Amino acid sequence: MKINWNADKRNSIGSSTGRLSVEGTRAVEVRPSATSKQQIAALLDLLDLHLSNAQVAQPVHPREVTLRVPVPSSEARGAIGTLVDALVAPVQVNVLEQAVNGDWSLAATGWDASNVEEYPGWPALLQRPRPVPDLVSRVVRATSLSSLRAYPMLSTSAGWSLRLEGLEIGRTDGKRVRLKVGKDGKLGDRSLQRRTWIESTGHSEPFQTGDVEVAAKAIASFAKSWQALGQTRADHDEHALESRILRGATPIDVGGKPLSLIQQDDGVVNWGSQFPTKWGPGGKARYLDALLRDGSTPWAVEMKVQGGAGVGQYYRHAVAQAVLYREFIRRAFVLHPWFEMRGLDATRCQGAVVVPRLTNPRHAHWRARVTDLCAAFEVTFVEVDPSHALRH
C-alpha cells in the first residue's frame, strides 16, 4: 500500500506524518525515527483528518481509524493511551506498532499516572510552604512594572523565576538575584531579546546581586528598551499572552463566565504557572502554561499563537497538551493535596485551549476544525483579543 509522505499544506500536515488507508480505515504513519512529540502529534493529525472528513483516494470506515507507530517511545505509549481513553467522539482508534520482521500488531498503550515512582520528588516539593521571599517582592515592586512578575518554580525547593511579560530575565533563591536574558548561539549569534538586554544593561554575562536597587535598575533599563520595540514590531508571543492571563489582564471566558486566578493577584507573583506534569512513563516533566479556576474546579489552560509550523498543526498540538495536562491532574492522586490546600478538586479538572482570535480569512476554516477537535475530547476552545498576545 502506498504512503503519501508529501507535506499537506491544506490540512497543515508535515512530511513526518504519512497518510494511507489500512484495511478500509483512514490511517497515518510516522517514520521510525519520529520523536515522542511527533508520535503523539500524529494521533491528533489523524483525528483532525477524520473529523473534518478530509478527502481520501478511496472510501474509508466512518467510525474507525488507524495510527501506525513503528517504534513507540515509552512516553508516547502513555500519552497516546491517555488521549484515546479521553476521546468522547464516536470513533475507534487502532494503534499499531511494527515488529522486527515488519509485521504490524496492536500496540500496548496507556500508563498509570498515579504511580508516584514516575515523579518521586514532586509531592514533597509541592507540599513545601512557598512564602514569597522579601527580596523577590522588593525587586518586583521597585521596578513599578505591572508586566514584571515572579513565578514560583514548583519543581525546585526554593527557586523563583523573574519574567518581564513572560520573558525570563533572571532567577533567584530568595537571597541573591541572578540576571540574564538568553545565551549566545554556537556561532555567536544572538536573539533580539539578548541583544536588547546587552545593549541596555551592558551585561553580556550573567550577574548576581543582592542589592534591590541594582537589580531593579537593570531590569527597568531593559524593560524600557524592550517595550519600545513594540512601536515598530507587532509579533505575537505565547509567554506574553501567558503572563497577561496569569495576572488577570486577559480574561478567559467559558460559557459567558470568566475563569478566576487560582490565587488572588498580589502584584508580585503570577500564581498558577508551570505546574509540573508528565505524559507517560520515562518522559520528562511537562509544564502547564496556566492553571485557573471556576470555583473549586481547576482549569488546565494551554495557549498558542500562530506558529511557523502552520495554524492547524500548532493548534492540534495545543489540544493534545490540554488533554494530557487535564488527565494527569485528575489521575495523579498523590499531588491532589496541593489542590485541596487551595480549595480545588483535582478530579474535576477541565481543559481549555486559548488562542488569539483568528482574523486572517485564510485561517477561518481552522476555527471550526479546532473547535470540533476540542469537542472530541471535551476541551473548551477560547479566542481572545489578538492584541493580548503582542510580545511588547
mmCIF file with all atom_site columns, C-alpha atoms in Angstrom, residues 186-286:
data_model
loop_
_atom_site.group_PDB
_atom_site.id
_atom_site.type_symbol
_atom_site.label_atom_id
_atom_site.label_alt_id
_atom_site.label_comp_id
_atom_site.label_asym_id
_atom_site.label_entity_id
_atom_site.label_seq_id
_atom_site.pdbx_PDB_ins_code
_atom_site.Cartn_x
_atom_site.Cartn_y
_atom_site.Cartn_z
_atom_site.occupancy
_atom_site.B_iso_or_equiv
_atom_site.pdbx_formal_charge
_atom_site.auth_seq_id
_atom_site.auth_comp_id
_atom_site.auth_asym_id
_atom_site.auth_atom_id
_atom_site.pdbx_PDB_model_num
ATOM 1   C CA . LYS A 1 186 ? 27.239  28.268 18.973 1.00 0.00 ? 186 LYS A CA 1
ATOM 2   C CA . LEU A 1 187 ? 28.406  30.697 16.287 1.00 0.00 ? 187 LEU A CA 1
ATOM 3   C CA . GLY A 1 188 ? 27.952  33.755 18.480 1.00 0.00 ? 188 GLY A CA 1
ATOM 4   C CA . ASP A 1 189 ? 24.548  34.682 17.100 1.00 0.00 ? 189 ASP A CA 1
ATOM 5   C CA . ARG A 1 190 ? 22.167  36.478 19.448 1.00 0.00 ? 190 ARG A CA 1
ATOM 6   C CA . SER A 1 191 ? 18.390  36.718 19.638 1.00 0.00 ? 191 SER A CA 1
ATOM 7   C CA . LEU A 1 192 ? 16.676  40.104 19.598 1.00 0.00 ? 192 LEU A CA 1
ATOM 8   C CA . GLN A 1 193 ? 15.910  39.685 23.298 1.00 0.00 ? 193 GLN A CA 1
ATOM 9   C CA . ARG A 1 194 ? 19.535  39.025 24.178 1.00 0.00 ? 194 ARG A CA 1
ATOM 10  C CA . ARG A 1 195 ? 20.873  41.845 22.003 1.00 0.00 ? 195 ARG A CA 1
ATOM 11  C CA . THR A 1 196 ? 18.453  44.268 23.620 1.00 0.00 ? 196 THR A CA 1
ATOM 12  C CA . TRP A 1 197 ? 19.467  43.071 27.099 1.00 0.00 ? 197 TRP A CA 1
ATOM 13  C CA . ILE A 1 198 ? 23.188  43.525 26.456 1.00 0.00 ? 198 ILE A CA 1
ATOM 14  C CA . GLU A 1 199 ? 22.763  46.905 24.759 1.00 0.00 ? 199 GLU A CA 1
ATOM 15  C CA . SER A 1 200 ? 20.503  48.278 27.503 1.00 0.00 ? 200 SER A CA 1
ATOM 16  C CA . THR A 1 201 ? 22.324  46.911 30.567 1.00 0.00 ? 201 THR A CA 1
ATOM 17  C CA . GLY A 1 202 ? 25.900  46.392 29.385 1.00 0.00 ? 202 GLY A CA 1
ATOM 18  C CA . HIS A 1 203 ? 25.882  42.839 30.783 1.00 0.00 ? 203 HIS A CA 1
ATOM 19  C CA . SER A 1 204 ? 26.872  40.109 28.331 1.00 0.00 ? 204 SER A CA 1
ATOM 20  C CA . GLU A 1 205 ? 27.483  37.662 31.180 1.00 0.00 ? 205 GLU A CA 1
ATOM 21  C CA . PRO A 1 206 ? 25.041  36.677 33.945 1.00 0.00 ? 206 PRO A CA 1
ATOM 22  C CA . PHE A 1 207 ? 25.463  38.840 37.003 1.00 0.00 ? 207 PHE A CA 1
ATOM 23  C CA . GLN A 1 208 ? 24.339  38.304 40.569 1.00 0.00 ? 208 GLN A CA 1
ATOM 24  C CA . THR A 1 209 ? 23.367  40.824 43.185 1.00 0.00 ? 209 THR A CA 1
ATOM 25  C CA . GLY A 1 210 ? 21.580  41.007 46.483 1.00 0.00 ? 210 GLY A CA 1
ATOM 26  C CA . ASP A 1 211 ? 21.041  44.744 46.078 1.00 0.00 ? 211 ASP A CA 1
ATOM 27  C CA . VAL A 1 212 ? 17.409  45.539 45.276 1.00 0.00 ? 212 VAL A CA 1
ATOM 28  C CA . GLU A 1 213 ? 18.151  48.876 43.622 1.00 0.00 ? 213 GLU A CA 1
ATOM 29  C CA . VAL A 1 214 ? 20.904  47.463 41.412 1.00 0.00 ? 214 VAL A CA 1
ATOM 30  C CA . ALA A 1 215 ? 18.656  44.641 40.218 1.00 0.00 ? 215 ALA A CA 1
ATOM 31  C CA . ALA A 1 216 ? 15.662  46.933 39.705 1.00 0.00 ? 216 ALA A CA 1
ATOM 32  C CA . LYS A 1 217 ? 17.727  49.451 37.728 1.00 0.00 ? 217 LYS A CA 1
ATOM 33  C CA . ALA A 1 218 ? 18.998  46.791 35.300 1.00 0.00 ? 218 ALA A CA 1
ATOM 34  C CA . ILE A 1 219 ? 15.518  45.340 34.828 1.00 0.00 ? 219 ILE A CA 1
ATOM 35  C CA . ALA A 1 220 ? 13.928  48.760 34.292 1.00 0.00 ? 220 ALA A CA 1
ATOM 36  C CA . SER A 1 221 ? 16.602  49.708 31.751 1.00 0.00 ? 221 SER A CA 1
ATOM 37  C CA . PHE A 1 222 ? 15.958  46.557 29.742 1.00 0.00 ? 222 PHE A CA 1
ATOM 38  C CA . ALA A 1 223 ? 12.183  46.945 30.030 1.00 0.00 ? 223 ALA A CA 1
ATOM 39  C CA . LYS A 1 224 ? 12.304  50.466 28.601 1.00 0.00 ? 224 LYS A CA 1
ATOM 40  C CA . SER A 1 225 ? 14.266  49.319 25.534 1.00 0.00 ? 225 SER A CA 1
ATOM 41  C CA . TRP A 1 226 ? 12.347  46.064 25.089 1.00 0.00 ? 226 TRP A CA 1
ATOM 42  C CA . GLN A 1 227 ? 8.905   47.613 25.329 1.00 0.00 ? 227 GLN A CA 1
ATOM 43  C CA . ALA A 1 228 ? 9.881   50.455 22.978 1.00 0.00 ? 228 ALA A CA 1
ATOM 44  C CA . LEU A 1 229 ? 10.277  47.858 20.223 1.00 0.00 ? 229 LEU A CA 1
ATOM 45  C CA . GLY A 1 230 ? 6.507   47.422 20.331 1.00 0.00 ? 230 GLY A CA 1
ATOM 46  C CA . GLN A 1 231 ? 6.192   50.680 18.398 1.00 0.00 ? 231 GLN A CA 1
ATOM 47  C CA . THR A 1 232 ? 7.765   49.068 15.340 1.00 0.00 ? 232 THR A CA 1
ATOM 48  C CA . ARG A 1 233 ? 7.022   45.345 15.791 1.00 0.00 ? 233 ARG A CA 1
ATOM 49  C CA . ALA A 1 234 ? 3.668   43.568 16.059 1.00 0.00 ? 234 ALA A CA 1
ATOM 50  C CA . ASP A 1 235 ? 4.753   39.956 16.555 1.00 0.00 ? 235 ASP A CA 1
ATOM 51  C CA . HIS A 1 236 ? 2.959   37.589 18.917 1.00 0.00 ? 236 HIS A CA 1
ATOM 52  C CA . ASP A 1 237 ? 4.474   35.627 21.789 1.00 0.00 ? 237 ASP A CA 1
ATOM 53  C CA . GLU A 1 238 ? 2.989   32.804 23.864 1.00 0.00 ? 238 GLU A CA 1
ATOM 54  C CA . HIS A 1 239 ? 4.821   33.823 27.021 1.00 0.00 ? 239 HIS A CA 1
ATOM 55  C CA . ALA A 1 240 ? 3.433   37.355 26.832 1.00 0.00 ? 240 ALA A CA 1
ATOM 56  C CA . LEU A 1 241 ? -0.108  36.011 26.441 1.00 0.00 ? 241 LEU A CA 1
ATOM 57  C CA . GLU A 1 242 ? 0.524   33.616 29.329 1.00 0.00 ? 242 GLU A CA 1
ATOM 58  C CA . SER A 1 243 ? 1.733   36.436 31.573 1.00 0.00 ? 243 SER A CA 1
ATOM 59  C CA . ARG A 1 244 ? -1.358  38.535 30.901 1.00 0.00 ? 244 ARG A CA 1
ATOM 60  C CA . ILE A 1 245 ? -3.693  35.617 31.532 1.00 0.00 ? 245 ILE A CA 1
ATOM 61  C CA . LEU A 1 246 ? -1.954  34.698 34.789 1.00 0.00 ? 246 LEU A CA 1
ATOM 62  C CA . ARG A 1 247 ? -2.246  38.189 36.221 1.00 0.00 ? 247 ARG A CA 1
ATOM 63  C CA . GLY A 1 248 ? -5.858  38.609 35.101 1.00 0.00 ? 248 GLY A CA 1
ATOM 64  C CA . ALA A 1 249 ? -5.190  41.213 32.402 1.00 0.00 ? 249 ALA A CA 1
ATOM 65  C CA . THR A 1 250 ? -6.607  38.888 29.730 1.00 0.00 ? 250 THR A CA 1
ATOM 66  C CA . PRO A 1 251 ? -9.968  37.420 30.777 1.00 0.00 ? 251 PRO A CA 1
ATOM 67  C CA . ILE A 1 252 ? -10.732 33.831 29.768 1.00 0.00 ? 252 ILE A CA 1
ATOM 68  C CA . ASP A 1 253 ? -14.480 33.455 29.333 1.00 0.00 ? 253 ASP A CA 1
ATOM 69  C CA . VAL A 1 254 ? -16.013 29.989 29.442 1.00 0.00 ? 254 VAL A CA 1
ATOM 70  C CA . GLY A 1 255 ? -19.746 29.794 28.889 1.00 0.00 ? 255 GLY A CA 1
ATOM 71  C CA . GLY A 1 256 ? -20.104 33.531 29.406 1.00 0.00 ? 256 GLY A CA 1
ATOM 72  C CA . LYS A 1 257 ? -18.289 33.449 32.738 1.00 0.00 ? 257 LYS A CA 1
ATOM 73  C CA . PRO A 1 258 ? -14.654 34.471 33.265 1.00 0.00 ? 258 PRO A CA 1
ATOM 74  C CA . LEU A 1 259 ? -12.314 31.994 34.911 1.00 0.00 ? 259 LEU A CA 1
ATOM 75  C CA . SER A 1 260 ? -10.570 33.225 38.049 1.00 0.00 ? 260 SER A CA 1
ATOM 76  C CA . LEU A 1 261 ? -6.941  33.191 39.135 1.00 0.00 ? 261 LEU A CA 1
ATOM 77  C CA . ILE A 1 262 ? -6.160  30.281 41.450 1.00 0.00 ? 262 ILE A CA 1
ATOM 78  C CA . GLN A 1 263 ? -4.859  32.767 43.998 1.00 0.00 ? 263 GLN A CA 1
ATOM 79  C CA . GLN A 1 264 ? -5.624  36.461 44.459 1.00 0.00 ? 264 GLN A CA 1
ATOM 80  C CA . ASP A 1 265 ? -3.288  38.728 42.487 1.00 0.00 ? 265 ASP A CA 1
ATOM 81  C CA . ASP A 1 266 ? -0.783  40.464 44.761 1.00 0.00 ? 266 ASP A CA 1
ATOM 82  C CA . GLY A 1 267 ? 1.009   42.444 42.068 1.00 0.00 ? 267 GLY A CA 1
ATOM 83  C CA . VAL A 1 268 ? 4.170   40.385 42.561 1.00 0.00 ? 268 VAL A CA 1
ATOM 84  C CA . VAL A 1 269 ? 3.603   36.705 41.719 1.00 0.00 ? 269 VAL A CA 1
ATOM 85  C CA . ASN A 1 270 ? 1.937   35.012 38.766 1.00 0.00 ? 270 ASN A CA 1
ATOM 86  C CA . TRP A 1 271 ? 0.463   32.055 40.629 1.00 0.00 ? 271 TRP A CA 1
ATOM 87  C CA . GLY A 1 272 ? -0.803  29.093 38.632 1.00 0.00 ? 272 GLY A CA 1
ATOM 88  C CA . SER A 1 273 ? 2.127   28.897 36.252 1.00 0.00 ? 273 SER A CA 1
ATOM 89  C CA . GLN A 1 274 ? 4.340   25.958 35.349 1.00 0.00 ? 274 GLN A CA 1
ATOM 90  C CA . PHE A 1 275 ? 2.577   23.237 37.318 1.00 0.00 ? 275 PHE A CA 1
ATOM 91  C CA . PRO A 1 276 ? 4.602   20.059 36.604 1.00 0.00 ? 276 PRO A CA 1
ATOM 92  C CA . THR A 1 277 ? 3.003   17.104 34.829 1.00 0.00 ? 277 THR A CA 1
ATOM 93  C CA . LYS A 1 278 ? 4.079   14.000 32.940 1.00 0.00 ? 278 LYS A CA 1
ATOM 94  C CA . TRP A 1 279 ? 2.562   12.492 29.813 1.00 0.00 ? 279 TRP A CA 1
ATOM 95  C CA . GLY A 1 280 ? 3.914   8.979  30.070 1.00 0.00 ? 280 GLY A CA 1
ATOM 96  C CA . PRO A 1 281 ? 6.425   6.697  31.803 1.00 0.00 ? 281 PRO A CA 1
ATOM 97  C CA . GLY A 1 282 ? 10.031  7.754  31.454 1.00 0.00 ? 282 GLY A CA 1
ATOM 98  C CA . GLY A 1 283 ? 9.098   11.079 29.911 1.00 0.00 ? 283 GLY A CA 1
ATOM 99  C CA . LYS A 1 284 ? 10.403  14.414 31.080 1.00 0.00 ? 284 LYS A CA 1
ATOM 100 C CA . ALA A 1 285 ? 8.412   16.905 33.120 1.00 0.00 ? 285 ALA A CA 1
ATOM 101 C CA . ARG A 1 286 ? 5.894   18.839 31.041 1.00 0.00 ? 286 ARG A CA 1
#
